[in-house]
Amino acid sequence: MDETTLDGLSKVAKICFARNAKVEALEAEAQALKLELLTLAGTGACNGFTAGEQAAALHIRQGDAAREVWEQRFAPLAAATSDRLKRVSIVDPYAVTRHVIEQKEELTRFLTYLSTSSQKTKHVSVYALQPFRENRPIPSGEIIAELRHLRDNNALPRIASLTVYLAGGQRINRDRFVMFGDHYVWDLGHGLEPFEADIVTRDCAASLKTWDAAKSYADIIDSMTGDVRAIPVWGP
């Protein structure tokens, strides 16, 4: 894909900036591709910027529809076809315990939305605490078997791989966030919990971090990688 053409840009973006002299010549093509075409001076009037800024600044509220939370905040990143965004990292200490032990639905719902919105396959990593039952760690085989049920009936066709990284209580950061590629992060106060049900059950702090602001989150993942146990669930 050539991301320097308007057609290429339309696969990964909703807004495009051009020099004043180029805007008029490109306007018709941009409209056909549903791209907002602006000069830098026009940023303040940009519908896409306004909607994006509003979503990035608003916390997730009790009573919000989980699907709308996904569409407003995560779907544009999930839909991007750039290879730079094919990796999705979920850092949530409680995600595996809540799925395997408590039978909560947020991991299932999040991955379902991700697969549905994605135009290309994604490779997902989940960083979490080792789940225990009656003070004993749950064996890897049981965790794998439980997570593989996510693909029952050919579900999650766009999730090419799922790998879980499990750590002891002292070896995982307590931050909770979702990272797309290396430069886009949704910091989530309660991790994936807003996706536990069709309707959000409690308020959740949420903020979007990009580029330089996202680097510290990449550093968190890098710092955990050597201290956790990798469990390939499916895929390469």
Short mmCIF file of N, CA and C in Angstrom, two decimals, residues 133-220:
data_model
loop_
_atom_site.label_atom_id
_atom_site.label_comp_id
_atom_site.label_asym_id
_atom_site.label_seq_id
_atom_site.Cartn_x
_atom_site.Cartn_y
_atom_site.Cartn_z
N ARG A 133 -5.97 -20.84 41.47
CA ARG A 133 -7.18 -21.46 42.00
C ARG A 133 -6.81 -22.19 43.28
N GLU A 134 -7.44 -21.82 44.39
CA GLU A 134 -7.15 -22.42 45.69
C GLU A 134 -5.65 -22.35 45.99
N ASN A 135 -5.09 -21.16 45.75
CA ASN A 135 -3.69 -20.86 46.05
C ASN A 135 -2.69 -21.65 45.21
N ARG A 136 -3.16 -22.24 44.12
CA ARG A 136 -2.27 -22.97 43.22
C ARG A 136 -2.37 -22.35 41.82
N PRO A 137 -1.21 -22.18 41.17
CA PRO A 137 -1.26 -21.61 39.81
C PRO A 137 -1.97 -22.55 38.85
N ILE A 138 -2.80 -21.98 38.02
CA ILE A 138 -3.50 -22.78 37.02
C ILE A 138 -2.51 -23.20 35.94
N PRO A 139 -2.47 -24.48 35.58
CA PRO A 139 -1.51 -24.95 34.58
C PRO A 139 -1.72 -24.27 33.22
N SER A 140 -0.61 -24.14 32.50
CA SER A 140 -0.66 -23.48 31.19
C SER A 140 -1.65 -24.17 30.25
N GLY A 141 -1.68 -25.50 30.29
CA GLY A 141 -2.57 -26.23 29.40
C GLY A 141 -4.03 -25.88 29.61
N GLU A 142 -4.42 -25.67 30.85
CA GLU A 142 -5.81 -25.30 31.14
C GLU A 142 -6.10 -23.89 30.65
N ILE A 143 -5.13 -22.99 30.82
CA ILE A 143 -5.31 -21.61 30.34
C ILE A 143 -5.45 -21.59 28.83
N ILE A 144 -4.58 -22.34 28.15
CA ILE A 144 -4.64 -22.40 26.68
C ILE A 144 -5.98 -22.95 26.21
N ALA A 145 -6.41 -24.04 26.83
CA ALA A 145 -7.68 -24.66 26.43
C ALA A 145 -8.85 -23.69 26.60
N GLU A 146 -8.84 -22.96 27.72
CA GLU A 146 -9.93 -22.01 27.97
C GLU A 146 -9.91 -20.88 26.95
N LEU A 147 -8.72 -20.35 26.66
CA LEU A 147 -8.63 -19.22 25.73
C LEU A 147 -8.90 -19.65 24.29
N ARG A 148 -8.59 -20.88 23.95
CA ARG A 148 -8.86 -21.34 22.58
C ARG A 148 -10.36 -21.42 22.29
N HIS A 149 -11.16 -21.49 23.33
CA HIS A 149 -12.62 -21.47 23.11
C HIS A 149 -13.06 -20.14 22.50
N LEU A 150 -12.22 -19.12 22.61
CA LEU A 150 -12.55 -17.84 21.98
C LEU A 150 -12.76 -17.99 20.48
N ARG A 151 -12.14 -19.01 19.90
CA ARG A 151 -12.23 -19.20 18.45
C ARG A 151 -13.28 -20.24 18.05
N ASP A 152 -14.08 -20.68 19.00
CA ASP A 152 -15.14 -21.63 18.66
C ASP A 152 -16.03 -21.07 17.55
N ASN A 153 -16.47 -21.96 16.68
CA ASN A 153 -17.37 -21.58 15.57
C ASN A 153 -16.74 -20.54 14.66
N ASN A 154 -15.42 -20.66 14.47
CA ASN A 154 -14.67 -19.78 13.56
C ASN A 154 -14.74 -18.31 13.97
N ALA A 155 -14.84 -18.05 15.25
CA ALA A 155 -14.84 -16.67 15.74
C ALA A 155 -13.44 -16.07 15.62
N LEU A 156 -13.37 -14.77 15.67
CA LEU A 156 -12.11 -14.00 15.65
C LEU A 156 -11.25 -14.29 14.41
N PRO A 157 -11.81 -14.24 13.21
CA PRO A 157 -11.02 -14.56 12.02
C PRO A 157 -9.86 -13.62 11.76
N ARG A 158 -9.93 -12.38 12.28
CA ARG A 158 -8.86 -11.42 12.03
C ARG A 158 -7.77 -11.45 13.11
N ILE A 159 -7.92 -12.26 14.13
CA ILE A 159 -6.89 -12.36 15.16
C ILE A 159 -5.98 -13.52 14.77
N ALA A 160 -4.88 -13.21 14.10
CA ALA A 160 -3.99 -14.24 13.56
C ALA A 160 -3.23 -14.96 14.65
N SER A 161 -2.93 -14.27 15.74
CA SER A 161 -2.21 -14.92 16.83
C SER A 161 -2.61 -14.29 18.15
N LEU A 162 -2.57 -15.11 19.19
CA LEU A 162 -2.80 -14.65 20.56
C LEU A 162 -1.74 -15.28 21.45
N THR A 163 -1.00 -14.44 22.14
CA THR A 163 0.02 -14.89 23.09
C THR A 163 -0.24 -14.23 24.43
N VAL A 164 -0.20 -15.02 25.49
CA VAL A 164 -0.40 -14.51 26.84
C VAL A 164 0.94 -14.54 27.57
N TYR A 165 1.25 -13.44 28.24
CA TYR A 165 2.47 -13.35 29.05
C TYR A 165 2.04 -13.23 30.51
N LEU A 166 2.42 -14.22 31.30
CA LEU A 166 1.98 -14.26 32.70
C LEU A 166 3.14 -14.00 33.64
N ALA A 167 2.86 -13.24 34.69
CA ALA A 167 3.89 -12.86 35.65
C ALA A 167 3.40 -13.09 37.07
N GLY A 168 4.37 -13.25 37.98
CA GLY A 168 4.05 -13.26 39.40
C GLY A 168 3.67 -11.87 39.87
N GLY A 169 3.13 -11.78 41.07
CA GLY A 169 2.57 -10.52 41.56
C GLY A 169 3.55 -9.38 41.65
N GLN A 170 4.84 -9.66 41.78
CA GLN A 170 5.82 -8.60 41.93
C GLN A 170 6.49 -8.22 40.61
N ARG A 171 6.11 -8.89 39.52
CA ARG A 171 6.85 -8.70 38.29
C ARG A 171 6.03 -8.12 37.15
N ILE A 172 4.90 -7.53 37.46
CA ILE A 172 4.12 -6.92 36.39
C ILE A 172 3.70 -5.52 36.81
N ASN A 173 3.77 -4.62 35.87
CA ASN A 173 3.35 -3.25 36.14
C ASN A 173 1.84 -3.21 36.35
N ARG A 174 1.39 -2.34 37.25
CA ARG A 174 -0.03 -2.27 37.56
C ARG A 174 -0.80 -1.33 36.64
N ASP A 175 -0.12 -0.70 35.70
CA ASP A 175 -0.83 0.10 34.71
C ASP A 175 -1.72 -0.80 33.86
N ARG A 176 -2.75 -0.22 33.30
CA ARG A 176 -3.68 -0.97 32.46
C ARG A 176 -3.93 -0.16 31.20
N PHE A 177 -3.58 -0.74 30.06
CA PHE A 177 -3.69 0.01 28.81
C PHE A 177 -3.72 -0.94 27.63
N VAL A 178 -4.11 -0.39 26.47
CA VAL A 178 -4.09 -1.12 25.20
C VAL A 178 -3.24 -0.31 24.23
N MET A 179 -2.26 -0.98 23.62
CA MET A 179 -1.32 -0.30 22.72
C MET A 179 -1.45 -0.87 21.30
N PHE A 180 -1.63 0.02 20.33
CA PHE A 180 -1.68 -0.35 18.92
C PHE A 180 -0.34 0.02 18.29
N GLY A 181 0.40 -0.99 17.80
CA GLY A 181 1.74 -0.71 17.29
C GLY A 181 2.62 -0.18 18.40
N ASP A 182 3.42 0.85 18.07
CA ASP A 182 4.34 1.43 19.05
C ASP A 182 3.97 2.85 19.45
N HIS A 183 2.96 3.45 18.82
CA HIS A 183 2.76 4.88 18.99
C HIS A 183 1.36 5.31 19.42
N TYR A 184 0.46 4.37 19.64
CA TYR A 184 -0.91 4.74 20.02
C TYR A 184 -1.36 3.90 21.22
N VAL A 185 -1.73 4.58 22.29
CA VAL A 185 -2.09 3.89 23.54
C VAL A 185 -3.38 4.47 24.10
N TRP A 186 -4.29 3.59 24.47
CA TRP A 186 -5.42 3.98 25.31
C TRP A 186 -5.11 3.54 26.73
N ASP A 187 -4.88 4.52 27.62
CA ASP A 187 -4.66 4.26 29.04
C ASP A 187 -6.03 4.13 29.70
N LEU A 188 -6.27 2.99 30.34
CA LEU A 188 -7.60 2.67 30.87
C LEU A 188 -7.51 2.37 32.36
N GLY A 189 -8.19 3.17 33.15
CA GLY A 189 -8.11 3.02 34.60
C GLY A 189 -8.53 1.65 35.10
N HIS A 190 -9.50 1.03 34.43
CA HIS A 190 -9.98 -0.30 34.83
C HIS A 190 -9.73 -1.33 33.74
N GLY A 191 -8.72 -1.11 32.91
CA GLY A 191 -8.38 -2.09 31.89
C GLY A 191 -9.54 -2.36 30.96
N LEU A 192 -9.75 -3.65 30.68
CA LEU A 192 -10.81 -4.05 29.74
C LEU A 192 -12.19 -4.10 30.37
N GLU A 193 -12.31 -3.78 31.64
CA GLU A 193 -13.59 -3.94 32.34
C GLU A 193 -14.76 -3.19 31.71
N PRO A 194 -14.56 -2.05 31.03
CA PRO A 194 -15.72 -1.43 30.37
C PRO A 194 -16.42 -2.34 29.36
N PHE A 195 -15.73 -3.41 28.92
CA PHE A 195 -16.31 -4.32 27.94
C PHE A 195 -16.87 -5.59 28.58
N GLU A 196 -17.05 -5.56 29.90
CA GLU A 196 -17.57 -6.72 30.61
C GLU A 196 -18.99 -7.07 30.18
N ALA A 197 -19.78 -6.06 29.85
CA ALA A 197 -21.17 -6.28 29.46
C ALA A 197 -21.51 -5.33 28.31
N ASP A 198 -22.71 -5.46 27.78
CA ASP A 198 -23.13 -4.57 26.69
C ASP A 198 -23.19 -3.11 27.14
N ILE A 199 -23.44 -2.90 28.43
CA ILE A 199 -23.50 -1.56 29.01
C ILE A 199 -22.41 -1.45 30.07
N VAL A 200 -21.65 -0.36 30.05
CA VAL A 200 -20.56 -0.15 31.01
C VAL A 200 -21.13 -0.08 32.42
N THR A 201 -20.51 -0.83 33.35
CA THR A 201 -21.07 -0.96 34.69
C THR A 201 -20.49 0.03 35.69
N ARG A 202 -19.37 0.67 35.38
CA ARG A 202 -18.83 1.70 36.27
C ARG A 202 -17.92 2.63 35.49
N ASP A 203 -17.73 3.83 36.01
CA ASP A 203 -16.89 4.81 35.34
C ASP A 203 -15.46 4.28 35.20
N CYS A 204 -14.81 4.68 34.13
CA CYS A 204 -13.43 4.25 33.86
C CYS A 204 -12.66 5.40 33.25
N ALA A 205 -11.57 5.81 33.89
CA ALA A 205 -10.70 6.83 33.31
C ALA A 205 -10.13 6.31 32.00
N ALA A 206 -10.08 7.16 30.99
CA ALA A 206 -9.56 6.76 29.68
C ALA A 206 -8.89 7.96 29.03
N SER A 207 -7.68 7.76 28.52
CA SER A 207 -6.99 8.85 27.83
C SER A 207 -6.11 8.28 26.73
N LEU A 208 -6.07 8.98 25.61
CA LEU A 208 -5.29 8.56 24.45
C LEU A 208 -3.91 9.20 24.50
N LYS A 209 -2.88 8.36 24.32
CA LYS A 209 -1.50 8.82 24.27
C LYS A 209 -0.93 8.46 22.90
N THR A 210 -0.22 9.39 22.28
CA THR A 210 0.34 9.13 20.95
C THR A 210 1.80 9.52 20.89
N TRP A 211 2.53 8.83 20.02
CA TRP A 211 3.92 9.12 19.69
C TRP A 211 4.79 9.31 20.92
N ASP A 212 5.35 10.48 21.17
CA ASP A 212 6.27 10.64 22.30
C ASP A 212 5.61 10.27 23.63
N ALA A 213 4.34 10.62 23.78
CA ALA A 213 3.64 10.31 25.03
C ALA A 213 3.42 8.82 25.20
N ALA A 214 3.50 8.05 24.11
CA ALA A 214 3.29 6.60 24.19
C ALA A 214 4.57 5.84 24.51
N LYS A 215 5.71 6.51 24.43
CA LYS A 215 6.99 5.80 24.60
C LYS A 215 7.11 5.13 25.96
N SER A 216 6.64 5.80 27.01
CA SER A 216 6.77 5.21 28.35
C SER A 216 5.98 3.91 28.46
N TYR A 217 4.91 3.78 27.69
CA TYR A 217 4.12 2.54 27.72
C TYR A 217 4.86 1.42 27.01
N ALA A 218 5.53 1.75 25.91
CA ALA A 218 6.37 0.76 25.24
C ALA A 218 7.49 0.30 26.17
N ASP A 219 8.03 1.23 26.95
CA ASP A 219 9.08 0.87 27.91
C ASP A 219 8.55 -0.08 28.98
N ILE A 220 7.30 0.12 29.40
CA ILE A 220 6.69 -0.79 30.38
C ILE A 220 6.63 -2.21 29.83
#
